[in-house]
Coordinates of C-alpha atoms in Angstrom, one line a residue:
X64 CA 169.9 109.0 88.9
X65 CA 168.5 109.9 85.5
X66 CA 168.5 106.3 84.6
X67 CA 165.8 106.0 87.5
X68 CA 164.1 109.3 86.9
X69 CA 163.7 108.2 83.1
X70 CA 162.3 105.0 83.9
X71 CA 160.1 105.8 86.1
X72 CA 158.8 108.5 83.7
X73 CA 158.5 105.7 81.4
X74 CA 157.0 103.8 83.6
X75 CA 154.1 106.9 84.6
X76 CA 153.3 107.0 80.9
X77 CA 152.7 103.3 80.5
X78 CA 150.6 103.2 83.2
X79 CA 148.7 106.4 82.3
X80 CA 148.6 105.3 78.8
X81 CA 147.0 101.8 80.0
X82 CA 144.5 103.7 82.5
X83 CA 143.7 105.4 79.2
X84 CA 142.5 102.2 77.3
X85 CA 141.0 100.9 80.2
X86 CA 138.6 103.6 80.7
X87 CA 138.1 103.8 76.5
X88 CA 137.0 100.1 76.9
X89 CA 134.8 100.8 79.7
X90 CA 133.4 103.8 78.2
X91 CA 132.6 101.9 74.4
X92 CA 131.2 99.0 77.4
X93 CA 129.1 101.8 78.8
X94 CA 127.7 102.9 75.4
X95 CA 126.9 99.3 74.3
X96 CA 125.1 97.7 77.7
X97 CA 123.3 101.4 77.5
X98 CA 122.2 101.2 73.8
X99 CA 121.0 97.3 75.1
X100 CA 119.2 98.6 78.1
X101 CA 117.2 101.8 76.1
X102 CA 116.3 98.2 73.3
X103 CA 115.1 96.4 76.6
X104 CA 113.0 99.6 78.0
X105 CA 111.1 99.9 74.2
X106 CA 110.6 96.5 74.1
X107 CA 108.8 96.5 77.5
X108 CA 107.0 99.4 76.9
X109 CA 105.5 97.4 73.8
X110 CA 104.6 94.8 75.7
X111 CA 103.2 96.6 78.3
X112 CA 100.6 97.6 75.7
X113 CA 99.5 94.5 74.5
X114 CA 97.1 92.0 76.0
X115 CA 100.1 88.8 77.2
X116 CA 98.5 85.2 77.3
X117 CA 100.5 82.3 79.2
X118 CA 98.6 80.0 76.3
X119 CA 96.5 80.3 73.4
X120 CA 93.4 77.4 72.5
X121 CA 91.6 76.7 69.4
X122 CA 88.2 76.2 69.1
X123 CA 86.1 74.9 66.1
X124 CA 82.3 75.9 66.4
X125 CA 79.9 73.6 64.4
X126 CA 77.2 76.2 62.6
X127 CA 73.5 75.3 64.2
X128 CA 72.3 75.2 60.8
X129 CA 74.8 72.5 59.7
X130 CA 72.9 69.3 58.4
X131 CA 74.5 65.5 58.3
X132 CA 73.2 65.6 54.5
X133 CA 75.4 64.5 51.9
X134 CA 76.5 67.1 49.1
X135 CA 75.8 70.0 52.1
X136 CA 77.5 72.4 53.3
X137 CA 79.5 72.2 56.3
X138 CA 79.9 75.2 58.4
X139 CA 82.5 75.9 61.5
X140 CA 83.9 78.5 62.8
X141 CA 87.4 78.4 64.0
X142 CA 88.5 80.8 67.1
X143 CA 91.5 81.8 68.3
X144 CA 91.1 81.8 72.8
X145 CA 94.2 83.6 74.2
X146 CA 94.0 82.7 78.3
X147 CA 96.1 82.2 81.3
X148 CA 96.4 79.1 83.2
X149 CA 98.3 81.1 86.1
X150 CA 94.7 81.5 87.8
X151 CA 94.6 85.4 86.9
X152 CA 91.5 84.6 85.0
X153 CA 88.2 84.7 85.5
X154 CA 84.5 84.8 84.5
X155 CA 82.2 85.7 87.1
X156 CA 78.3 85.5 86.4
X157 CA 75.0 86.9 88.3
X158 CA 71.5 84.9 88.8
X159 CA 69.2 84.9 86.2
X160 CA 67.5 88.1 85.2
X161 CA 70.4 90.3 87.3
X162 CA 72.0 93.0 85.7
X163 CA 73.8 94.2 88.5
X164 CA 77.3 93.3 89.5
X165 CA 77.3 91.0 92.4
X166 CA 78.0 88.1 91.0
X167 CA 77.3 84.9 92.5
X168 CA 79.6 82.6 90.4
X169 CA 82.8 82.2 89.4
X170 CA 83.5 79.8 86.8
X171 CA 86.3 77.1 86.5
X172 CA 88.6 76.7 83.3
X173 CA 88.6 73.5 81.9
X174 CA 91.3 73.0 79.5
X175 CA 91.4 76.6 78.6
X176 CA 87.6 77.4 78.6
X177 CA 84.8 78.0 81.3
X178 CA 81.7 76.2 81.2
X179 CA 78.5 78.3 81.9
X180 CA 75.8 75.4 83.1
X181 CA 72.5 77.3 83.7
X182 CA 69.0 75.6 84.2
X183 CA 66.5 77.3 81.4
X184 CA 63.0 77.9 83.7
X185 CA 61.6 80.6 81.7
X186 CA 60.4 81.0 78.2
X187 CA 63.4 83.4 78.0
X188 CA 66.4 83.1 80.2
X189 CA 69.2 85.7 80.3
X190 CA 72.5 85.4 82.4
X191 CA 75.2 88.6 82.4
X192 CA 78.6 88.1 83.5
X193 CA 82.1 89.8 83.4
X194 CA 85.3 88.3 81.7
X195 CA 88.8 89.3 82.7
X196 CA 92.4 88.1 82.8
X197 CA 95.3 89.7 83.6
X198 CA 98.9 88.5 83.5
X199 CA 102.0 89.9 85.4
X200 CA 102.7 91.6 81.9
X201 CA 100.7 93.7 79.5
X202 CA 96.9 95.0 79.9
X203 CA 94.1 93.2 82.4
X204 CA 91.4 92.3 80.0
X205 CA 87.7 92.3 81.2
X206 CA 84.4 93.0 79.5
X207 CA 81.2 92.7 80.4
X208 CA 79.1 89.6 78.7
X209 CA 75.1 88.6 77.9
X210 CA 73.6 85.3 77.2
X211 CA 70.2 85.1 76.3
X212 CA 68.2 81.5 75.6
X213 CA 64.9 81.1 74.4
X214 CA 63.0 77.7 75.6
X215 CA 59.9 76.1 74.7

C-alpha cells in the first residue's frame, strides 16, 4: 500500500512538475509572439503615415531652353512619380477657364502618367484640376493643380 501511495505521489509531482514547464514555455511563447505583435503594430502605424505607391516611374524632362548646338549645355530634369496601378488614382480636370470643382474629365494613366490633351483657343488658356491617389495603406494623396498656356 505505501508502495502505491509513494508512487503515485511520485507520479503527482511529475506531472505537476511537467504542467510547470509547459506553462513556463507557453508563457516565454506568450512574451515573444507579444513583443512580435507590439513590432508589427509600430510598424503599421509608420506606414500608416506615409504616402504607399504600388510603383514608382522616372521621368527625364528636356529643359525648353536646351539647344541641339555642339559645345552646349544640356539640361533635364529627372523626377521621381510614385503611383498606383490598382486604379485608386486619379486626375480629374474642369473646362477651360473653370475654377470650380465639377470636373468634367477624368484622365487615363498611360504607363504610369496621365496625359492632359487640351485644344489652346485663346490667347491664354488655363485648365485646373485635382490629383489624388490612395492605396489600401498609408495616406490618400490629392492636391489641387493649374496649367496655364499662352498661344499666339
Amino acid at each position: 500500500m505505501k508502495k502505491s501511495i509513494t508512487i503515485l505521489i511520485i507520479a503527482l509531482c511529475l506531472w505537476n512538475c511537467s504542467d510547470s514547464q509547459k506553462a513556463e514555455v507557453l508563457s516565454n511563447h506568450i512574451q515573444i509572439l507579444t513583443s512580435e505583435n507590439d513590432s508589427l503594430k509600430a510598424i503599421i502605424n509608420e506606414v500608416n503615415e506615409k504616402y504607399v505607391f504600388d510603383s514608382i516611374g522616372v521621368r527625364i524632362i528636356p529643359s525648353y531652353k536646351n539647344v541641339p548646338k555642339l559645345n552646349s549645355i544640356n539640361r533635364n530634369e529627372i523626377v521621381f512619380i510614385g503611383y498606383n496601378a490598382n486604379g485608386n488614382s486619379r486626375v480629374m480636370f474642369n473646362g477651360q477657364d473653370k475654377t470650380d470643382t465639377k470636373f468634367i474629365d477624368t484622365l487615363k494613366m498611360e504607363n504610369g502618367a496621365f496625359i492632359l490633351e487640351r485644344k489652346l483657343t485663346k490667347d491664354y488658356n488655363s485648365f485646373n484640376g485635382k490629383v489624388e491617389t490612395e492605396n489600401k495603406y498609408g495616406k490618400i494623396f490629392g492636391t489641387m493643380v493649374s496649367i496655364a498656356t499662352l498661344a499666339e
